[in-house]
Short mmCIF file of C-alpha atoms in Angstrom, two decimals:
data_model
loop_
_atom_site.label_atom_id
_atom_site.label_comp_id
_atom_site.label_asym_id
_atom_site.label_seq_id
_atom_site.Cartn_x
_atom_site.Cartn_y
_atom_site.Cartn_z
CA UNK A 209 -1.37 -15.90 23.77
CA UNK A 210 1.47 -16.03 21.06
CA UNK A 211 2.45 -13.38 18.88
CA UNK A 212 2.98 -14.55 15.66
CA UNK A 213 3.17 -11.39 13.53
CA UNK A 214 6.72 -11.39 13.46
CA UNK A 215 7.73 -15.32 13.39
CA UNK A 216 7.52 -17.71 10.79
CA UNK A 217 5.06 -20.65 11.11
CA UNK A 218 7.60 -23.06 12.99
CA UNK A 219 8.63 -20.58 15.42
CA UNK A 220 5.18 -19.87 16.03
CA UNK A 221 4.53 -23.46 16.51
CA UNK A 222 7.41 -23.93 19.29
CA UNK A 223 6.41 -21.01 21.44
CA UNK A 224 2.47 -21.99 20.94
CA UNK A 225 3.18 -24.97 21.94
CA UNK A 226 5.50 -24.18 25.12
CA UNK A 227 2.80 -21.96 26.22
CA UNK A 228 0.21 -25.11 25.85
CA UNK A 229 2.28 -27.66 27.48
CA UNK A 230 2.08 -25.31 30.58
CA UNK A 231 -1.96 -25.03 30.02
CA UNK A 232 -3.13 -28.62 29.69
CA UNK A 233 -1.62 -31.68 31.39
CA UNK A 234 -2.90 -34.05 28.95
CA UNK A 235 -1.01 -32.92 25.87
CA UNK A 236 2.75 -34.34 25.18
CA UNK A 237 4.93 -33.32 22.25
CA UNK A 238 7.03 -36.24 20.89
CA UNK A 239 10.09 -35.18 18.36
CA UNK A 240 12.59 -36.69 16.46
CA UNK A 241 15.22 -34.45 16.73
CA UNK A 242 14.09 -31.55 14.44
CA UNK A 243 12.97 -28.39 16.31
CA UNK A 244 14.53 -29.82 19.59
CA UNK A 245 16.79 -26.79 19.90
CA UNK A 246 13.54 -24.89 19.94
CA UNK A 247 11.84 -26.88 23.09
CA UNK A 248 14.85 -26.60 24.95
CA UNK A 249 12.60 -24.90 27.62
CA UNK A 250 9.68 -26.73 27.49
CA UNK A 251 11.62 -29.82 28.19
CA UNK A 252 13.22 -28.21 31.06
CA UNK A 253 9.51 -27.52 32.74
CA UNK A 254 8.33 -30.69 30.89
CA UNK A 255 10.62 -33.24 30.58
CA UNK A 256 8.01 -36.36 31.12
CA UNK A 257 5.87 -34.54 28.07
CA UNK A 258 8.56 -33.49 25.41
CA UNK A 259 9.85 -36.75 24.13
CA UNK A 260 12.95 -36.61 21.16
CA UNK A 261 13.24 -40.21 20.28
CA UNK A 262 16.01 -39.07 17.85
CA UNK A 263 16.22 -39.77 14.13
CA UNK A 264 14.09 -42.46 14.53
CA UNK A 265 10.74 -41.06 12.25
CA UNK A 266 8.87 -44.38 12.56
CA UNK A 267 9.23 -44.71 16.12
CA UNK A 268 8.36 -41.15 16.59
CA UNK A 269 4.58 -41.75 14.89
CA UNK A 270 4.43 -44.99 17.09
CA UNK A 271 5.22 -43.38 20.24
CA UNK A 272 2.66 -40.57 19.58
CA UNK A 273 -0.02 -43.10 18.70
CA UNK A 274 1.01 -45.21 22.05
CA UNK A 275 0.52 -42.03 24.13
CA UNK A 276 -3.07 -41.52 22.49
CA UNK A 277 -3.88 -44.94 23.48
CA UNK A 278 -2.93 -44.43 26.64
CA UNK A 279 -5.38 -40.77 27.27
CA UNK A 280 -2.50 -38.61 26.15
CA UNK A 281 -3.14 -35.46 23.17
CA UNK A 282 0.13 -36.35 21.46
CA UNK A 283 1.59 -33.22 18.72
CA UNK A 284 4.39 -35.36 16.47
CA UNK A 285 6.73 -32.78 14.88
CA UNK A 286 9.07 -33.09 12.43
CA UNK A 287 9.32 -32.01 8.75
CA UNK A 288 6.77 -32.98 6.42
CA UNK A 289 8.87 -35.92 4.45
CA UNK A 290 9.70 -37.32 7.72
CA UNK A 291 6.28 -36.90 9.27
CA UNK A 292 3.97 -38.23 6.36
CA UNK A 293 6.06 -39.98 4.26
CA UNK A 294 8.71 -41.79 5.88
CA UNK A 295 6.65 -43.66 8.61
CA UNK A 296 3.41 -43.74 6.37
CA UNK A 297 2.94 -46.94 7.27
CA UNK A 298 2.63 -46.54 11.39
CA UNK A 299 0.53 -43.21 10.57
CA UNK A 300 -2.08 -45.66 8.96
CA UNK A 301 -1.72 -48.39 11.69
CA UNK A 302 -1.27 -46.57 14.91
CA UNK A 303 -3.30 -44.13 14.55
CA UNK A 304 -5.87 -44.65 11.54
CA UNK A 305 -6.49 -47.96 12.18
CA UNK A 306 -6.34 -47.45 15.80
CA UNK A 307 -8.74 -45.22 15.20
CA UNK A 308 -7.08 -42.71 18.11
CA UNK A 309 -6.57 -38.99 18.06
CA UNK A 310 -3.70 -36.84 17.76
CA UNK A 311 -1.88 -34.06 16.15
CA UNK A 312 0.84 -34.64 13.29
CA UNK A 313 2.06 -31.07 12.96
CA UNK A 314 4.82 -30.93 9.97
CA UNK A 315 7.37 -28.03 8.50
CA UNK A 316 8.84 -27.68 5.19
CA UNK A 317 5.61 -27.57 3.25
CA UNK A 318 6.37 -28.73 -0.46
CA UNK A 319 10.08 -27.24 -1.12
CA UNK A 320 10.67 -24.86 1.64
CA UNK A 321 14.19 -26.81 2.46
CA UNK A 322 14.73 -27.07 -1.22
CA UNK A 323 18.94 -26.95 -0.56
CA UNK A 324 18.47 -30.07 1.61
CA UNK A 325 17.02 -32.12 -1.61
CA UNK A 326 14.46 -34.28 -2.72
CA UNK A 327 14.76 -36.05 0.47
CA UNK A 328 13.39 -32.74 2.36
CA UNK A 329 10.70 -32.47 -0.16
CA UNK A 330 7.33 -33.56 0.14
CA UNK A 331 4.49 -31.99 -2.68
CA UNK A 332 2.70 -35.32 -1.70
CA UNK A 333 2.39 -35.49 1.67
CA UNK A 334 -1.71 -33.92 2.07
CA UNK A 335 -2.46 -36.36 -1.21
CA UNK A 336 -0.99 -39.37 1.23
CA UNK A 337 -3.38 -38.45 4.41
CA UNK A 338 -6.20 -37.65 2.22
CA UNK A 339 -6.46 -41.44 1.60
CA UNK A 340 -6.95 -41.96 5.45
CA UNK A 341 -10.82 -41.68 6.46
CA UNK A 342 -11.62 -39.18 9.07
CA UNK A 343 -8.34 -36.85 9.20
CA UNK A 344 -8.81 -33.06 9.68
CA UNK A 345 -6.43 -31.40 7.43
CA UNK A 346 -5.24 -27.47 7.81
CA UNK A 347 -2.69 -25.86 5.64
CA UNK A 348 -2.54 -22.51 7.26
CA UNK A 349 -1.32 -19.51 5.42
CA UNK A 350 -0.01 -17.04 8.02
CA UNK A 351 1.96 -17.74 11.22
CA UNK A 352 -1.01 -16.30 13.15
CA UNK A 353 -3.94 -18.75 11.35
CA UNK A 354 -1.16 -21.50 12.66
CA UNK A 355 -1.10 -20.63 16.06
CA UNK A 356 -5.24 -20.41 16.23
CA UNK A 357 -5.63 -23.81 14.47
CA UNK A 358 -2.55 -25.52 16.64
CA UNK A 359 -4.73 -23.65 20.10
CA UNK A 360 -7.89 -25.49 18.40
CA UNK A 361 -6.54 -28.74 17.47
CA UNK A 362 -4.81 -29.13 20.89
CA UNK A 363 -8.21 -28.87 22.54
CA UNK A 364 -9.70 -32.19 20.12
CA UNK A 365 -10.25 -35.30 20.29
CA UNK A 366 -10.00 -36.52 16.28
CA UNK A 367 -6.67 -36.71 14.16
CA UNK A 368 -5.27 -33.46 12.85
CA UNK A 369 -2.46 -33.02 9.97
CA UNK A 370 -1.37 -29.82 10.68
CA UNK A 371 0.87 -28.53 7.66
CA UNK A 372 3.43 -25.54 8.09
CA UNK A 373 5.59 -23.86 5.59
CA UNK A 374 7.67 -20.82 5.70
CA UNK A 375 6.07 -19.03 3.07
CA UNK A 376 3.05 -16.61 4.17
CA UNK A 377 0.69 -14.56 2.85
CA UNK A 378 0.68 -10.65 4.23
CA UNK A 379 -2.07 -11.35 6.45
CA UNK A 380 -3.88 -13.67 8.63
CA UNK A 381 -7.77 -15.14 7.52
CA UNK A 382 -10.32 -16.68 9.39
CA UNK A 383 -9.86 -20.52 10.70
CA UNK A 384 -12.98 -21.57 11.62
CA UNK A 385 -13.15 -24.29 9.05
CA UNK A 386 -15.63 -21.77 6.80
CA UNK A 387 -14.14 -20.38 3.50
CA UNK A 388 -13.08 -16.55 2.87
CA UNK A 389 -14.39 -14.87 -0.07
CA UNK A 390 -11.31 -12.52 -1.09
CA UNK A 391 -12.98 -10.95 -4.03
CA UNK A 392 -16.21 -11.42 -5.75
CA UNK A 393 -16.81 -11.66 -9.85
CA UNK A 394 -18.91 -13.40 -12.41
CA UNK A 395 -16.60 -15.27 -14.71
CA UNK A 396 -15.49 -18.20 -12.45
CA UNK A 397 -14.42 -19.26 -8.98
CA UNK A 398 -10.90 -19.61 -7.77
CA UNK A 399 -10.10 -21.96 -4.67
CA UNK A 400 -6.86 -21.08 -3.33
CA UNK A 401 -5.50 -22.68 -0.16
CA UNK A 402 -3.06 -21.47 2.22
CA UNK A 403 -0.09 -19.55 1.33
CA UNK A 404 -0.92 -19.35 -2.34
CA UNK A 405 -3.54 -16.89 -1.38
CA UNK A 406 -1.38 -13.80 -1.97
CA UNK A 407 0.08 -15.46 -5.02
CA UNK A 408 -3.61 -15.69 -6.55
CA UNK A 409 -4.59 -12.14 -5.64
CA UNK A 410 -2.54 -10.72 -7.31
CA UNK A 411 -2.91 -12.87 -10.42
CA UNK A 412 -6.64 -12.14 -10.48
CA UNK A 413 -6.26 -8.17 -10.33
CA UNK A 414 -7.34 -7.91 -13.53
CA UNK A 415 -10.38 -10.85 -13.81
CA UNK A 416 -13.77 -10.84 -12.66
CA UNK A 417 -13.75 -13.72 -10.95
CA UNK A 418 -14.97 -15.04 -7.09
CA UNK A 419 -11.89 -15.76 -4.65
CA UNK A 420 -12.13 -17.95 -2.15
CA UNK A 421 -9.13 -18.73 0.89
CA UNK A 422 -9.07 -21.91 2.95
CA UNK A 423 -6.36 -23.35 5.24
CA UNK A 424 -8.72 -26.09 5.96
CA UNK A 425 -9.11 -28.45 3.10
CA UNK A 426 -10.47 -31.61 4.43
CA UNK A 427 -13.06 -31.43 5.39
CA UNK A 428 -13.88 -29.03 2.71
CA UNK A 429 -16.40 -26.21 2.92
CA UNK A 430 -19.07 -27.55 0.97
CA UNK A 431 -21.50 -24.64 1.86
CA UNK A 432 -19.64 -21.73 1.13
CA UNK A 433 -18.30 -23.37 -2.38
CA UNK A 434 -21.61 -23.94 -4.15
CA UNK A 435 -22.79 -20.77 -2.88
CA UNK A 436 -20.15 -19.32 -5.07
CA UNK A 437 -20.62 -21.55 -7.77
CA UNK A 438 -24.20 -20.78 -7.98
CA UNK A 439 -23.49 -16.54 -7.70
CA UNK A 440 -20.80 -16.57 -10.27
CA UNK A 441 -19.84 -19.65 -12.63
CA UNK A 442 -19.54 -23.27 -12.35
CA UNK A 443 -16.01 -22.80 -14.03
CA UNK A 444 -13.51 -23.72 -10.79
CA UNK A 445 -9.68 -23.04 -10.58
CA UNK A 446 -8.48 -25.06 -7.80
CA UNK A 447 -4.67 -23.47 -7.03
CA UNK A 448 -3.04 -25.74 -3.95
CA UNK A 449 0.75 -25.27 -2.47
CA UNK A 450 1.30 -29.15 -2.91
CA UNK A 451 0.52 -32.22 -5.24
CA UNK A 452 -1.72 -30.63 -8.44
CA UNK A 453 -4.86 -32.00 -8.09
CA UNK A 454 -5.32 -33.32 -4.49
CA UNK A 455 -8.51 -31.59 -3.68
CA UNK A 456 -10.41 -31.90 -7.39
CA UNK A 457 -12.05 -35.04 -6.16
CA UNK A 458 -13.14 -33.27 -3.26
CA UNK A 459 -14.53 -30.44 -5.34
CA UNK A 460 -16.07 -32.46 -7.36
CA UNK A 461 -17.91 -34.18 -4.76
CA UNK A 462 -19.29 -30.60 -3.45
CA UNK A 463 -20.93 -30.01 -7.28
CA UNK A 464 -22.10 -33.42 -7.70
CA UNK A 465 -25.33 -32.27 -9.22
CA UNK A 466 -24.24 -29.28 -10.65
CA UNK A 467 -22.66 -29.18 -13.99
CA UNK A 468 -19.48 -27.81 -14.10
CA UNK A 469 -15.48 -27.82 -14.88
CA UNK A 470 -12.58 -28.00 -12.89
CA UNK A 471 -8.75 -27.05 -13.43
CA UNK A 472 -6.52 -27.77 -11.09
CA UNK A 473 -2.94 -25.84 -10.30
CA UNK A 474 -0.40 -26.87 -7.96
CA UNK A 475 3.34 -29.08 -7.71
CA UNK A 476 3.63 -30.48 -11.34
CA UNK A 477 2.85 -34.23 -11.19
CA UNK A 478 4.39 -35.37 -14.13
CA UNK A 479 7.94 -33.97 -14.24
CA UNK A 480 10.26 -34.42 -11.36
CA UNK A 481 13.09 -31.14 -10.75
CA UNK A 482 16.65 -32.41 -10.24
CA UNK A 483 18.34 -29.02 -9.58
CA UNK A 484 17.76 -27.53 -5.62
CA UNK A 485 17.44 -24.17 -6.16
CA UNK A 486 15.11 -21.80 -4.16
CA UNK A 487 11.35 -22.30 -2.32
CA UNK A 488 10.74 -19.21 -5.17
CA UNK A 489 12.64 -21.50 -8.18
CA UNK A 490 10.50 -24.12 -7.72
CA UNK A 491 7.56 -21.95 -7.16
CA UNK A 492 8.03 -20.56 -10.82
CA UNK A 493 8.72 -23.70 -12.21
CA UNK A 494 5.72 -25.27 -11.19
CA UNK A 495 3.41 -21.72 -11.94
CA UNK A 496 2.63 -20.99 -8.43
CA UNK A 497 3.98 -17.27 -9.18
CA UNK A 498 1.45 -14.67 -9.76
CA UNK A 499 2.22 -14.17 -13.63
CA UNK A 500 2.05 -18.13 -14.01
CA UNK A 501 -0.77 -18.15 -12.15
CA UNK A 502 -2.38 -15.13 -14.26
CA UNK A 503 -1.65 -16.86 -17.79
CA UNK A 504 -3.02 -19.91 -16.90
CA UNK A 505 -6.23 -18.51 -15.23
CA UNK A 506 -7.02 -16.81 -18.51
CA UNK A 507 -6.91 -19.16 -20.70
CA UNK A 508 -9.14 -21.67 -18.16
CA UNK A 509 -11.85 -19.27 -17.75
CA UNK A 510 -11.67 -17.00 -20.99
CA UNK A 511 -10.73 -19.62 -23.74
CA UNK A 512 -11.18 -22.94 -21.56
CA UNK A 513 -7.93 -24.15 -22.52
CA UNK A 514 -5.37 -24.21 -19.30
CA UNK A 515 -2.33 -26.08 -18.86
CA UNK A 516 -3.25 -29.56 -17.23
CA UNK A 517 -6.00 -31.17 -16.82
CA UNK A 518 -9.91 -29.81 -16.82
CA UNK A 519 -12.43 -32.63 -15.55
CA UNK A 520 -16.29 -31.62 -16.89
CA UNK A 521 -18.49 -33.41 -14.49
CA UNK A 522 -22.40 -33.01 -15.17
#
């Protein structure tokens, strides 16, 4: 098994999958050119089953969805932009529509290559295959919660979007599919997914309120939500590492019949940032830090008044 303790989340993806390549004879990794540097030895021992089609995004979704067709566990790699957004359009043909399985496994997360430009950006990527029907979708938080899930979803059938990023909380959480309570309080419920977890800890140090991790957001653990909802408020913070808002309707769905409110924190939606900066610029600009984070939480549960949106459902 890999180590990933001390690599980030696509390092730990290129050894994990080396090692899995050797394992199972039915899995092939197709690339378009990013990480290849990284698979040099798996396409040494492998070279019929690690497939670079070059910088070429579209034909690297079709060739994974021909490969499912034909029996094959395809894992598409590239950054997240490339991956989701660029060839959207074979994502929901060759493999939605197709209705095959497979493994889209992207890097970057929302700004992570924030000196390469909007182009290497991509807050909107989980929004984009949350409008396909039936996709699992995992946004680990730890190198080591990546390497389980990528072990996992290598061993499916279904379609997988598997979404990396470079930033990590300190530790590793369960990836089962089931929620982690964090911390337990009275005054509300926070959802935090993936990386942000950390971010969110820290910001609730000083509120009574439940915490709850997940790096699996679709489909969403329905269970373990209204269980906290029912233990300590029907106030919900949703905090996500991409698009603000991508998960409310999902939420919303769990506490149908429950009365309740939901804010929602996460990549601003309505202003777009023109200067590259840092993964930890944009972070602040967009109040993913922990004092953002803090301030905002406050005023949701303890005046009712956060930045953004709050839906009331009930």
């Amino acid at each position: 098994m890999t180590t990933a303790t001390t690599l980030g989340m696509r390092d730990t993806f290129t050894a994990t999958v080396t090692e899995l390549l050797d394992e199972d004879p039915r899995l092939a990794v197709v690339l378009a050119e990013i990480s290849a540097d990284r698979l040099t030895e798996a396409a040494a021992r492998h070279p019929e089953r690690v497939i670079n089609v070059g910088i070429r995004e579209q034909l690297l979704v079709s060739v994974a969805g021909g490969l499912a067709l034909s029996g094959m566990r395809p894992i598409a790699h590239t950054f997240s932009a490339f991956l989701v957004e660029r060839p959207f359009e074979q994502v929901k043909l060759d493999f939605a529509h197709q209705d095959v399985g497979g493994v889209l496994v992207s890097s970057g997360g929302s700004y992570d290559i924030a000196f390469g430009g909007r182009t290497h950006m991509s807050p909107g990527d989980v929004a984009l295959m949350d409008s396909l029907p039936g996709w699992t979708i995992q946004v680990p938080g730890h190198p080591e919660e990546a390497a389980a899930l990528l072990r996992a979803d290598a061993a499916r059938e279904d379609a997988v979007y598997l979404r990396l990023s470079e930033q990590s909380n300190a530790r590793p959480y369960a990836t089962d599919g089931a929620m982690t309570v964090l911390k337990r309080g009275g005054e509300g419920v926070v959802l935090v997914v993936g990386p942000l977890a950390d971010n969110v800890l820290t910001a609730t140090e000083q509120l009574d309120v439940t915490v709850l991790y997940t790096p699996t957001v679709r489909p969403l653990d329905v269970r373990t939500l209204r269980s906290a909802v029912f233990t300590s408020s029907t106030d919900v913070l949703l905090v996500e590492p991409y698009l603000r808002g991508t998960s409310t309707h999902a939420v919303a769905e769990a506490l149908v019949d429950i009365p309740h409110r939901i804010a929602a924190l996460g990549v601003d939606r309505e202003h777009e940032l023109r200067g590259y900066g840092e993964p930890a610029d944009h972070e602040r600009a967009h109040g993913l830090d922990p004092a953002s984070i803090a301030a905002r939480a406050r005023r949701f549960f303890h005046a009712g008044a956060p930045e953004g949106p709050v839906l009331r459902a009930g």
